[in-house]
Structure formats: structure tokens, C-alpha cells
CSV table of C-alpha atoms and ligand atoms in Angstrom, one decimal:
chain,number,residue,atom,x,y,z
A,1,UNK,CA,-18.1,-12.4,0.5
A,2,UNK,CA,-16.2,-10.8,-2.2
A,3,UNK,CA,-17.7,-7.4,-2.1
A,4,UNK,CA,-17.0,-7.5,1.6
A,5,UNK,CA,-13.1,-8.4,0.9
A,6,UNK,CA,-12.8,-5.9,-1.3
A,7,UNK,CA,-14.3,-2.8,1.0
A,8,UNK,CA,-12.1,-3.7,3.6
A,9,UNK,CA,-9.0,-3.7,1.8
A,10,UNK,CA,-9.4,-0.6,0.4
A,11,UNK,CA,-10.1,0.7,4.1
A,12,UNK,CA,-7.0,-1.0,4.7
A,13,UNK,CA,-5.0,0.1,2.1
A,14,UNK,CA,-4.5,3.7,3.1
A,15,UNK,CA,-3.5,2.1,6.8
A,16,UNK,CA,-0.6,0.1,4.8
A,17,UNK,CA,1.1,2.6,3.2
A,18,UNK,CA,1.9,5.0,6.5
A,19,UNK,CA,2.0,2.2,9.3
A,20,UNK,CA,4.1,-0.6,10.2
A,21,UNK,CA,2.2,-4.0,10.0
A,22,UNK,CA,1.8,-5.3,13.8
A,23,UNK,CA,2.8,-8.9,13.9
A,24,UNK,CA,2.3,-11.4,17.1
A,25,UNK,CA,6.0,-12.2,16.8
A,26,UNK,CA,7.3,-9.0,18.0
A,27,UNK,CA,5.8,-10.1,21.5
A,28,UNK,CA,8.2,-12.5,22.1
A,29,UNK,CA,11.1,-10.1,22.2
A,30,UNK,CA,8.5,-7.8,24.2
A,31,UNK,CA,8.3,-10.5,26.9
A,32,UNK,CA,12.0,-10.2,26.8
A,33,UNK,CA,12.5,-6.3,27.6
A,34,UNK,CA,9.3,-6.1,29.6
A,35,UNK,CA,11.7,-5.0,32.6
A,36,UNK,CA,12.0,-1.8,29.6
A,37,UNK,CA,8.5,-1.9,28.8
A,38,UNK,CA,7.2,-1.0,32.2
A,39,UNK,CA,8.8,2.9,31.5
A,40,UNK,CA,6.7,3.2,28.6
A,41,UNK,CA,4.4,5.6,29.4
A,42,UNK,CA,0.7,4.3,28.1
A,43,UNK,CA,-1.7,6.6,27.0
A,44,UNK,CA,-4.8,6.3,30.1
A,45,UNK,CA,-6.8,9.1,28.2
A,46,UNK,CA,-8.0,6.7,25.5
A,47,UNK,CA,-9.6,4.5,27.2
A,48,UNK,CA,-13.0,4.5,27.5
A,49,UNK,CA,-13.8,2.2,30.1
A,50,UNK,CA,-17.7,1.7,31.3
A,51,UNK,CA,-20.1,-1.3,32.3
A,52,UNK,CA,-22.1,-3.5,30.0
A,53,UNK,CA,-24.3,-6.4,31.0
A,54,UNK,CA,-22.8,-9.1,28.4
A,55,UNK,CA,-25.3,-12.6,27.8
A,56,UNK,CA,-21.9,-15.0,27.1
A,57,UNK,CA,-23.6,-18.1,25.1
A,58,UNK,CA,-22.7,-20.8,27.3
A,59,UNK,CA,-25.4,-24.0,27.8
A,60,UNK,CA,-26.6,-23.9,31.6
A,61,UNK,CA,-28.7,-26.8,32.4
A,62,UNK,CA,-30.3,-24.7,35.0
A,63,UNK,CA,-31.4,-21.5,32.5
A,64,UNK,CA,-35.0,-23.3,32.3
A,65,UNK,CA,-36.0,-23.3,36.3
A,66,UNK,CA,-35.4,-19.2,36.0
A,67,UNK,CA,-36.8,-18.5,32.9
A,68,UNK,CA,-39.9,-16.5,33.6
A,69,UNK,CA,-37.9,-14.4,36.0
A,70,UNK,CA,-35.2,-13.3,33.1
A,71,UNK,CA,-36.2,-10.0,33.1
A,72,UNK,CA,-35.2,-9.6,36.3
A,73,UNK,CA,-33.3,-11.6,37.7
A,74,UNK,CA,-29.5,-12.3,36.7
A,75,UNK,CA,-29.2,-15.4,35.2
A,76,UNK,CA,-25.5,-17.6,35.8
A,77,UNK,CA,-24.6,-16.7,31.9
A,78,UNK,CA,-25.2,-13.4,32.2
A,79,UNK,CA,-22.2,-11.8,34.3
A,80,UNK,CA,-21.4,-8.0,35.2
A,81,UNK,CA,-18.7,-7.2,32.6
A,82,UNK,CA,-16.3,-4.0,32.7
A,83,UNK,CA,-16.3,-2.9,28.7
A,84,UNK,CA,-12.4,-1.5,28.1
A,85,UNK,CA,-12.7,-0.5,24.3
A,86,UNK,CA,-9.3,0.8,22.6
A,87,UNK,CA,-8.4,2.0,19.6
A,88,UNK,CA,-5.1,0.7,17.4
A,89,UNK,CA,-2.6,3.6,17.5
A,90,UNK,CA,1.1,3.8,14.4
A,91,UNK,CA,3.1,1.4,16.5
A,92,UNK,CA,0.8,-0.5,18.7
A,93,UNK,CA,1.0,-3.8,19.2
A,94,UNK,CA,-1.0,-7.0,21.6
A,95,UNK,CA,1.4,-6.1,24.0
A,96,UNK,CA,1.2,-2.5,24.3
A,97,UNK,CA,-2.7,-3.0,23.7
A,98,UNK,CA,-3.2,-5.6,26.7
A,99,UNK,CA,-1.2,-3.2,28.9
A,100,UNK,CA,-3.7,-0.6,28.1
A,101,UNK,CA,-6.5,-2.7,29.4
A,102,UNK,CA,-4.7,-3.6,32.3
A,103,UNK,CA,-3.2,-6.8,31.6
A,104,UNK,CA,-0.4,-8.1,31.7
A,105,UNK,CA,1.5,-10.1,29.4
A,106,UNK,CA,1.1,-13.2,31.1
A,107,UNK,CA,-2.7,-12.8,30.9
A,108,UNK,CA,-1.7,-11.8,27.1
A,109,UNK,CA,0.3,-15.3,26.4
A,110,UNK,CA,-2.2,-17.5,29.1
A,111,UNK,CA,-5.2,-15.3,25.8
A,112,UNK,CA,-3.2,-16.2,22.8
A,113,UNK,CA,-2.4,-19.9,24.0
A,114,UNK,CA,-6.7,-20.5,24.7
A,115,UNK,CA,-7.5,-19.1,22.2
A,116,UNK,CA,-9.1,-20.5,18.5
A,117,UNK,CA,-7.5,-18.9,15.7
A,118,UNK,CA,-5.2,-16.0,17.4
A,119,UNK,CA,-3.6,-15.0,13.9
A,120,UNK,CA,-7.2,-12.7,13.3
A,121,UNK,CA,-5.5,-10.3,15.5
A,122,UNK,CA,-2.3,-10.0,13.3
A,123,UNK,CA,-4.3,-7.9,11.0
A,124,UNK,CA,-4.7,-5.1,13.2
A,125,UNK,CA,-3.9,-1.7,12.1
A,126,UNK,CA,-4.4,1.3,13.4
A,127,UNK,CA,-8.3,3.1,13.8
A,128,UNK,CA,-9.2,-0.5,14.3
A,129,UNK,CA,-10.6,-1.5,17.8
A,130,UNK,CA,-10.2,-3.9,20.8
A,131,UNK,CA,-13.3,-4.6,23.4
A,132,UNK,CA,-12.2,-6.3,26.1
A,133,UNK,CA,-14.8,-7.2,28.3
A,134,UNK,CA,-13.5,-8.3,31.4
A,135,UNK,CA,-15.3,-10.4,35.1
A,136,UNK,CA,-14.8,-8.8,38.6
A,137,UNK,CA,-11.5,-10.6,38.2
A,138,UNK,CA,-10.0,-8.9,35.9
A,139,UNK,CA,-10.5,-11.9,33.8
A,140,UNK,CA,-11.3,-12.0,30.2
A,141,UNK,CA,-14.5,-12.7,28.9
A,142,UNK,CA,-14.8,-12.0,25.8
A,143,UNK,CA,-12.2,-10.4,23.9
A,144,UNK,CA,-13.8,-8.7,20.3
A,145,UNK,CA,-11.8,-6.9,17.4
A,146,UNK,CA,-13.3,-4.5,15.5
A,147,UNK,CA,-11.7,-4.7,12.0
A,148,UNK,CA,-14.4,-2.0,10.4
A,149,UNK,CA,-18.6,-1.1,10.5
A,150,UNK,CA,-18.5,-4.7,8.2
A,151,UNK,CA,-16.4,-6.8,10.5
A,152,UNK,CA,-16.0,-7.7,13.5
A,153,UNK,CA,-14.7,-11.1,15.4
A,154,UNK,CA,-15.1,-12.4,18.9
A,155,UNK,CA,-13.2,-14.5,21.4
A,156,UNK,CA,-15.4,-16.0,23.8
A,157,UNK,CA,-14.9,-17.6,27.0
A,158,UNK,CA,-16.1,-20.9,27.4
A,159,UNK,CA,-14.7,-23.7,29.6
A,160,UNK,CA,-11.1,-22.0,29.8
A,161,UNK,CA,-10.9,-21.4,25.9
A,162,UNK,CA,-11.8,-18.8,23.9
A,163,UNK,CA,-14.1,-19.4,21.1
A,164,UNK,CA,-13.5,-17.6,17.7
A,165,UNK,CA,-16.6,-16.1,15.7
A,166,UNK,CA,-16.6,-14.0,12.9
A,167,UNK,CA,-19.2,-11.2,11.4
A,168,UNK,CA,-19.2,-9.8,8.3
A,169,UNK,CA,-21.6,-8.0,7.0
A,170,UNK,CA,-22.6,-7.0,3.0
A,171,UNK,CA,-23.3,-3.1,2.8
A,172,UNK,CA,-26.5,-1.6,0.6
A,173,UNK,CA,-25.3,-0.7,-3.0
A,174,UNK,CA,-26.4,2.4,-4.0
A,175,UNK,CA,-25.4,4.4,-7.7
A,176,UNK,CA,-24.7,8.2,-7.1
A,177,UNK,CA,-23.7,10.5,-9.8
A,178,UNK,CA,-21.2,14.1,-9.5
A,179,UNK,CA,-20.3,16.6,-12.0
A,180,UNK,CA,-18.1,19.9,-12.0
A,181,UNK,CA,-16.0,22.0,-14.1
A,182,UNK,CA,-12.7,22.6,-13.8
A,183,UNK,CA,-11.9,25.9,-12.6
A,184,UNK,CA,-8.1,25.2,-11.6
A,185,UNK,CA,-7.0,21.9,-10.9
A,186,UNK,CA,-9.3,18.5,-11.0
A,187,UNK,CA,-8.7,18.1,-7.0
A,188,UNK,CA,-10.5,21.5,-6.2
A,189,UNK,CA,-13.3,20.4,-8.8
A,190,UNK,CA,-13.7,17.2,-7.6
A,191,UNK,CA,-14.2,19.0,-4.1
A,192,UNK,CA,-16.6,21.1,-5.0
A,193,UNK,CA,-18.7,18.6,-6.4
A,194,UNK,CA,-18.8,16.5,-3.2
A,195,UNK,CA,-16.1,13.7,-4.4
A,196,UNK,CA,-13.8,12.3,-1.4
A,197,UNK,CA,-10.0,12.1,-2.4
A,198,UNK,CA,-10.3,8.5,-3.4
A,199,UNK,CA,-12.6,9.3,-5.8
A,200,UNK,CA,-10.5,11.7,-7.5
A,201,UNK,CA,-7.8,9.8,-7.4
A,202,UNK,CA,-9.3,7.0,-9.4
A,203,UNK,CA,-11.1,9.2,-11.9
A,204,UNK,CA,-7.1,10.3,-12.7
A,205,UNK,CA,-6.5,7.0,-13.4
A,206,UNK,CA,-9.0,5.9,-15.2
A,207,UNK,CA,-8.1,9.4,-17.8
A,208,UNK,CA,-5.0,9.6,-17.0
A,209,UNK,CA,-3.9,6.9,-20.4
A,210,UNK,CA,-5.9,9.5,-22.3
A,211,UNK,CA,-5.2,13.2,-20.7
A,212,UNK,CA,-2.4,14.7,-18.7
A,213,UNK,CA,-3.6,16.0,-15.9
A,214,UNK,CA,-0.3,18.1,-15.1
A,215,UNK,CA,-0.3,20.1,-18.2
A,216,UNK,CA,-3.7,19.3,-20.3
A,217,UNK,CA,-6.4,20.7,-17.4
A,218,UNK,CA,-8.0,23.7,-19.0
A,219,UNK,CA,-10.7,26.2,-17.7
A,220,UNK,CA,-14.1,24.7,-18.6
A,221,UNK,CA,-12.8,21.0,-18.8
A,222,UNK,CA,-15.8,19.1,-16.9
A,223,UNK,CA,-16.4,15.8,-15.6
A,224,UNK,CA,-19.1,13.7,-14.6
A,225,UNK,CA,-18.9,10.7,-12.9
A,226,UNK,CA,-21.7,7.2,-12.2
A,227,UNK,CA,-20.2,5.1,-9.1
A,228,UNK,CA,-21.2,3.2,-5.8
A,229,UNK,CA,-21.9,4.4,-2.0
A,230,UNK,CA,-21.9,2.0,0.6
A,231,UNK,CA,-24.1,2.1,2.9
A,232,UNK,CA,-24.8,0.3,6.7
A,233,UNK,CA,-28.1,0.0,8.2
A,234,UNK,CA,-28.9,3.5,6.8
A,235,UNK,CA,-25.3,5.3,7.5
A,236,UNK,CA,-23.0,5.5,4.7
A,237,UNK,CA,-19.2,3.7,4.8
A,238,UNK,CA,-17.7,5.2,2.3
A,239,UNK,CA,-17.7,5.0,-1.9
A,240,UNK,CA,-17.0,1.9,-4.0
A,241,UNK,CA,-16.4,2.0,-8.0
A,242,UNK,CA,-16.5,4.5,-10.6
A,243,UNK,CA,-19.2,2.6,-13.0
A,244,UNK,CA,-19.3,4.9,-15.5
A,245,UNK,CA,-17.3,8.3,-15.9
A,246,UNK,CA,-17.6,11.0,-18.7
A,247,UNK,CA,-14.8,13.5,-19.6
A,248,UNK,CA,-14.4,16.4,-21.8
A,249,UNK,CA,-10.4,17.9,-22.2
A,250,UNK,CA,-10.7,21.1,-24.5
A,251,UNK,CA,-13.3,20.0,-25.9
A,252,UNK,CA,-12.9,16.4,-26.9
A,253,UNK,CA,-15.0,14.2,-25.3
A,254,UNK,CA,-13.6,10.6,-23.4
A,255,UNK,CA,-15.7,7.9,-22.2
A,256,UNK,CA,-14.8,4.6,-19.8
A,257,UNK,CA,-17.6,2.3,-18.7
A,258,UNK,CA,-16.2,-0.6,-15.7
A,259,UNK,CA,-16.5,-4.4,-17.1
A,260,UNK,CA,-16.6,-7.1,-15.0
A,261,UNK,CA,-14.5,-9.9,-16.7
A,262,UNK,CA,-16.4,-13.6,-15.9
A,263,UNK,CA,-13.7,-14.7,-13.2
A,264,UNK,CA,-14.2,-11.5,-11.8
A,265,UNK,CA,-11.1,-8.9,-13.3
A,266,UNK,CA,-12.9,-5.4,-13.5
A,267,UNK,CA,-11.5,-3.2,-15.9
A,268,UNK,CA,-12.6,0.0,-18.6
A,269,UNK,CA,-13.5,0.4,-21.4
A,270,UNK,CA,-14.7,3.3,-23.9
A,271,UNK,CA,-17.9,3.0,-25.0
A,272,UNK,CA,-17.1,0.4,-27.7
A,273,UNK,CA,-15.1,-1.6,-26.2
A,274,UNK,CA,-11.5,-0.2,-26.6
A,275,UNK,CA,-9.1,-0.5,-23.1
A,276,UNK,CA,-8.6,2.4,-21.7
A,277,UNK,CA,-5.2,1.3,-20.9
A,278,UNK,CA,-1.8,1.6,-22.9
A,279,UNK,CA,0.7,0.4,-23.6
A,280,UNK,CA,2.7,3.9,-22.3
A,281,UNK,CA,1.8,6.2,-19.6
A,282,UNK,CA,0.9,9.8,-20.5
A,283,UNK,CA,3.0,11.4,-17.8
A,284,UNK,CA,5.8,8.9,-16.1
A,285,UNK,CA,5.0,10.8,-12.5
A,286,UNK,CA,1.9,11.4,-10.7
A,287,UNK,CA,0.4,14.4,-12.1
A,288,UNK,CA,-0.9,16.0,-8.1
A,289,UNK,CA,3.1,16.1,-7.7
A,290,UNK,CA,4.0,17.9,-11.0
A,291,UNK,CA,4.4,22.2,-10.1
A,292,UNK,CA,1.8,24.0,-12.5
A,293,UNK,CA,3.0,26.7,-12.8
A,294,UNK,CA,6.3,25.3,-14.7
A,295,UNK,CA,7.7,26.9,-18.1
A,296,UNK,CA,10.0,24.5,-20.3
A,297,UNK,CA,13.0,26.2,-21.3
A,298,UNK,CA,13.9,26.7,-24.5
A,299,UNK,CA,17.2,28.8,-23.6
A,300,UNK,CA,19.4,26.3,-21.9
A,301,UNK,CA,20.2,28.2,-18.5
A,302,UNK,CA,23.4,27.2,-18.3
A,303,UNK,CA,25.3,27.2,-21.9
A,304,UNK,CA,22.7,30.2,-22.5
A,305,UNK,CA,22.0,28.9,-26.0
A,306,UNK,CA,18.7,27.6,-27.5
A,307,UNK,CA,18.9,24.0,-27.9
A,308,UNK,CA,16.2,21.8,-29.4
A,309,UNK,CA,14.0,20.2,-26.3
A,310,UNK,CA,13.4,17.3,-27.3
A,311,UNK,CA,11.4,15.7,-24.3
A,312,UNK,CA,9.5,16.7,-21.7
A,313,UNK,CA,10.6,19.0,-18.5
A,314,UNK,CA,8.3,17.9,-15.2
A,315,UNK,CA,9.0,20.2,-12.0
A,316,UNK,CA,8.3,18.8,-9.3
A,317,UNK,CA,10.3,18.0,-5.6
A,318,UNK,CA,13.3,16.4,-5.0
A,319,UNK,CA,12.2,12.5,-4.2
A,320,UNK,CA,9.6,12.5,-6.1
A,321,UNK,CA,9.6,8.9,-7.3
A,322,UNK,CA,10.1,9.0,-11.6
A,323,UNK,CA,7.8,5.6,-13.1
A,324,UNK,CA,8.3,3.6,-15.5
A,325,UNK,CA,5.7,4.5,-18.6
A,326,UNK,CA,5.4,0.9,-20.1
A,327,UNK,CA,7.2,-2.8,-19.4
A,328,UNK,CA,10.4,-3.4,-20.4
A,329,UNK,CA,14.2,-3.5,-19.5
A,330,UNK,CA,17.2,-1.2,-18.1
A,331,UNK,CA,19.3,-0.6,-21.4
A,332,UNK,CA,21.7,2.4,-19.3
A,333,UNK,CA,21.7,3.5,-15.7
A,334,UNK,CA,24.4,5.9,-15.3
A,335,UNK,CA,25.4,9.5,-14.1
A,336,UNK,CA,27.4,12.1,-17.1
A,337,UNK,CA,28.0,15.6,-17.0
A,338,UNK,CA,24.8,17.1,-18.7
A,339,UNK,CA,22.2,14.4,-18.2
A,340,UNK,CA,23.1,14.0,-14.1
A,341,UNK,CA,22.1,10.7,-12.7
A,342,UNK,CA,19.8,9.1,-15.7
A,343,UNK,CA,18.3,6.1,-17.1
A,344,UNK,CA,17.2,4.3,-20.2
A,345,UNK,CA,14.5,2.2,-21.0
A,346,UNK,CA,13.9,0.2,-24.3
A,347,UNK,CA,9.9,-1.0,-24.6
A,348,UNK,CA,10.6,-4.6,-27.2
A,349,UNK,CA,11.8,-3.3,-30.0
A,350,UNK,CA,10.9,0.1,-31.9
A,351,UNK,CA,10.1,1.4,-28.3
A,352,UNK,CA,12.5,4.1,-26.1
A,353,UNK,CA,12.5,5.6,-23.3
A,354,UNK,CA,14.6,8.4,-21.4
A,355,UNK,CA,14.6,9.7,-17.9
A,356,UNK,CA,17.3,12.1,-17.1
A,357,UNK,CA,18.6,14.2,-13.9
A,358,UNK,CA,17.6,12.5,-11.5
A,359,UNK,CA,18.6,12.6,-7.8
A,360,UNK,CA,18.9,8.5,-7.1
A,361,UNK,CA,18.5,5.9,-9.2
A,362,UNK,CA,16.7,2.7,-8.5
A,363,UNK,CA,17.0,-0.3,-11.4
A,364,UNK,CA,20.2,-1.4,-12.7
A,365,UNK,CA,21.2,-1.9,-16.4
A,366,UNK,CA,20.1,-5.1,-17.5
A,367,UNK,CA,16.7,-5.3,-15.0
A,368,UNK,CA,13.2,-5.5,-16.4
A,369,UNK,CA,10.7,-3.3,-15.1
A,370,UNK,CA,6.8,-3.3,-15.3
A,371,UNK,CA,5.0,-0.3,-16.3
A,372,UNK,CA,4.7,2.2,-13.6
A,373,UNK,CA,7.5,0.3,-11.1
A,374,UNK,CA,9.6,3.6,-9.7
A,375,UNK,CA,12.8,3.6,-11.3
A,376,UNK,CA,14.1,6.9,-9.6
A,377,UNK,CA,13.4,10.2,-8.0
A,378,UNK,CA,13.3,13.4,-9.5
A,379,UNK,CA,16.3,15.4,-9.0
A,380,UNK,CA,18.8,18.4,-10.4
A,381,UNK,CA,21.8,16.2,-11.1
A,382,UNK,CA,23.7,17.4,-14.5
A,383,UNK,CA,22.5,20.6,-16.5
A,384,UNK,CA,19.9,21.6,-14.5
A,385,UNK,CA,18.7,24.6,-13.1
A,386,UNK,CA,16.3,23.1,-10.2
A,387,UNK,CA,14.6,19.7,-9.6
A,388,UNK,CA,12.8,18.0,-12.6
A,389,UNK,CA,12.7,15.2,-15.0
A,390,UNK,CA,13.5,15.1,-18.1
A,391,UNK,CA,11.5,12.9,-20.3
A,392,UNK,CA,11.8,11.9,-23.9
A,393,UNK,CA,10.4,9.9,-25.8
A,394,UNK,CA,11.4,7.7,-28.4
A,395,UNK,CA,10.0,5.8,-32.0
A,396,UNK,CA,12.7,3.6,-34.0
A,397,UNK,CA,14.6,5.9,-33.3
A,398,UNK,CA,13.4,9.5,-33.5
A,399,UNK,CA,12.1,11.8,-31.1
A,400,UNK,CA,8.5,11.8,-30.4
A,401,UNK,CA,6.4,13.8,-28.1
A,402,UNK,CA,5.2,11.7,-25.6
A,403,UNK,CA,2.3,13.2,-24.3
A,404,UNK,CA,0.8,13.0,-28.0
A,405,UNK,CA,2.9,10.1,-29.1
A,406,UNK,CA,1.1,7.5,-26.8
A,407,UNK,CA,-2.0,7.6,-28.6
A,408,UNK,CA,-0.7,6.3,-31.6
A,409,UNK,CA,0.5,2.9,-29.9
A,410,UNK,CA,-1.0,-0.2,-29.3
A,411,UNK,CA,-3.3,0.0,-26.5
A,412,UNK,CA,-4.0,-3.1,-23.5
A,413,UNK,CA,-6.6,-5.7,-24.6
A,414,UNK,CA,-10.2,-4.6,-25.7
A,415,UNK,CA,-13.4,-6.9,-25.5
A,416,UNK,CA,-13.1,-9.5,-28.0
A,417,UNK,CA,-15.5,-10.5,-30.3
A,418,UNK,CA,-17.1,-13.1,-28.5
A,419,UNK,CA,-17.7,-10.6,-25.1
A,420,UNK,CA,-19.0,-8.5,-27.0
A,421,UNK,CA,-23.1,-9.1,-26.3
A,422,UNK,CA,-22.2,-9.5,-22.5
A,423,UNK,CA,-20.2,-6.6,-22.4
A,424,UNK,CA,-22.9,-4.5,-24.1
A,425,UNK,CA,-25.5,-5.1,-21.4
A,426,UNK,CA,-23.4,-4.9,-18.6
A,427,UNK,CA,-21.7,-1.9,-19.2
A,428,UNK,CA,-25.1,0.5,-21.8
A,429,UNK,CA,-27.1,0.3,-18.7
A,430,UNK,CA,-24.1,2.0,-16.9
A,431,UNK,CA,-23.1,4.6,-19.9
A,432,UNK,CA,-27.3,6.2,-20.1
A,433,UNK,CA,-27.4,6.2,-16.4
A,434,UNK,CA,-24.6,8.5,-16.1
A,435,UNK,CA,-25.8,9.9,-19.4
A,436,UNK,CA,-29.3,10.8,-17.5
A,437,UNK,CA,-28.3,11.4,-14.1
A,438,UNK,CA,-27.2,15.0,-12.8
A,439,UNK,CA,-26.3,15.4,-9.0
A,440,UNK,CA,-27.7,13.0,-6.3
A,441,UNK,CA,-28.3,14.9,-2.9
A,442,UNK,CA,-25.1,15.2,-0.8
A,443,UNK,CA,-26.3,13.6,2.1
A,444,UNK,CA,-23.6,13.2,4.2
A,445,UNK,CA,-21.2,14.6,2.0
A,446,UNK,CA,-21.4,18.5,3.4
A,447,UNK,CA,-20.7,16.6,7.4
A,448,UNK,CA,-17.8,14.9,5.2
A,449,UNK,CA,-16.2,18.0,3.6
A,450,UNK,CA,-16.9,20.7,5.7
A,451,UNK,CA,-14.2,23.1,4.0
A,452,UNK,CA,-15.4,22.2,0.2
A,453,UNK,CA,-17.0,25.4,-0.4
A,454,UNK,CA,-13.7,27.5,0.8
A,455,UNK,CA,-11.8,25.5,-1.8
B,501,ZN,ZN1,14.6,18.6,-20.8
């Protein structure tokens, strides 16, 4: 069950970010605007119509008498139904979907009124499917909501009520491995190795505390990962979590392994049990959004003088989110002629981080912030020639190199001595498997990434 939940969550996440959630609550408003709705065009082309025989689980007193002829004759409980399959589109709602299936709002309200657990339909997202099974009078005999290959929910007409049932399946899980060498970027190396974007991002997140994927990457760097692949009836559904991973950056080898705590919480640790997470981010913005060909300018572009450069400049598009590097409190959020829009955050007693030239500030002075919370966006305000983030790290009032100092600061909680033997039991096998494995056959990956070789 837990696994099913997880997969659903990860599949839904990508939708949740880009599309508004649907709510049954909007239906009321839509019904009021019914006159308007009839002029909204619906896409009939996306409606697949075909006829199927559906067996309905209705108790039938006459069933026994027909038993011998079951194969040849339709009984009362086997009704010829018309099936309409609809795929949920962005900005769809139940009212629009029912309309596409040829149902009126009244019919939809009747259905919802007679259905057990109608709220399950709240979780509908673009890409999910609705299957309407209609009788010859266009009345719903069964409605099935398919949210993934692993989960579907049915409402079956039973004496005027729609009884609810759910079908949840568990995938088969197999471990797989991939490895690659960096030529231009982690992204293209990952794609070439047959990884999908989600897996590449997870790899970057695991090592993002130690390696700055925007500035530290070198040709010849390499990686390998051991991860889960999920299958259903022999067909690949998608990738699961990374179990263990290794990254060699500029000759330095980093290893990480996933450990699941007794309470189900999973974290990545070094092979000897140190937490991979650190108190401060390596870079306070998404490495994929940093321009790779940026050269920090030592000669100040406006005053034309060489100034000591006490921070790091990350070039990125205006509007790119800037994160707080660690937990802390905003001690300044303002504007000066030189800094432009800027934010200063105090972390504990001895660390301050500064973020300059912001396009917009998203925090106020005195506000508490969490690590990776968005505090503003990249801009070019103040003495700046182009959109970039100027980032400073001060330890006990002294400027330090933000990219190297984080290594020397405390890490998140490591494995306690009491957990050590359980930790080793669980993780050594994963590290050994990573060591042993070369790339497993690419299975369906060629199909999924047809352009991989072109990158
Ligand atoms: Zn700067």
C-alpha cells in the first residue's frame, strides 16, 4: 500500500505543479452558468466510442436456470453497454467531462447524489481517464475512474445506487543500474545513460550538497546508480527510488546509500552513516537554470575598477527562484543603489548569507525561513550588467567561499551508534550491488528516449 501511495504521488506531482486541481465545488457555479456552457465547444475528437459487454455483479434469482447456456445467451445481468473513454485535460472539470460523454448536468448531479464516495473523483488530474458505461437509454451503469495503471475506482449501478469499489495493484520491483561519463553536462550524460529526467534530478539532489552541478562539473566526471524499476504484467511503469549512487567529481569520489528508518522515513547517507544533507545549500538556486558560460567579472562593470569579489555570481534568467541556503531569519530585506533588491539571512549565531541584485524580494525583515524556501527571484537591480545572483556567505562576520565552506559546517543528523548495525545490514548489500553492476539491458528505454543518441 505504501508503495502504491508513493508511486501515485510521484506520478501526480508533475501534474500538480502545472495544472490547477479540480474541485467538485466548482460544479455548482458551472450549473448556474449553464447557458454559457452550451456555447463552450467540446472536443469530440478525443472521445473514443465503442461497444463492450460488461458483466455486472448484480444478484440474480434466475441465474441458475440459465447457467448451462451462459456462453450463448445474454442473461439479465449482462447488458450490452456503450463505453465512452475520456482523458482528463488541463482545466477540465466533472461538468465538462460529463458533457463530453453526452450527459447533462442534471444527469451528473443525479449520479453524484446516488454515488458512494463521490469525493474520490476530486483527485482527478490531467491524463487520468474516465470510462462511462451507458445502457441503451444513455443511463450510467458503471463509471470507472482510472488514475494510474495501479489504481482504478468504479461506481456500479445497483438498484439505483452507485456502489463504490477500488482496484489497487502493486508493481513488481527490480533493481537496475546505470552509469555514465560527463562530457558536457550531467543532464546529457544521464540521458545518454538511459536515465529519465526525474532520475537525473534525484541524483543531482543526493549529491547537490557536496557537488555544485553548475560550476564544479568537469569533463571526465562519472557516476553510477542503483535504482528501482517498477513493472506491471511485464510492462515497465516507471522508475522508483535511487538505492545507492556514486559520483566521481574532479577525481574525488562521493558515495551515497538510501536507508529507511523504522518509521518509514528514508534518507541518504555516506557508507559510514553520515547524512548527505547539510546545514547549507551548495548553491541557492536550481543548477539547471544557471548559465554555464558565465564568467564572474573581477573588473567592476560600472565603476570600471577592480574590486575584491567577496561572493559568487550565478547568472540565470530574470525571475529564476532564489532559495534560502539554510534555515534562519531574515534580518534585512531592502533596496540600495549598489545592491539593488537584496536579502540578508541570519542562520544561528555565526552565519549570515546575502543575496543581491534580486528582481523581486519574497520575504520581509524578521520573517523565519526554511532551507530552500524561495526568498526572491534573480534580477539585475543595482550595480549589475545582467541578470545574476550575487551570493555571499559570512562566518563570524568574515566572508568565506560559499562553495567550499559548506563542507566544513555541521551536517544533518547522522546514523546514531544504536542504529549502526541495522544501517550496515540494510545498506552494505546496496553498495555491493552498485559496485558489481554494470549497465543492465536498456529494456524499453530506447523507446522512451528515442533521441538519446542524438544528445
Ligand atoms: Zn558579484
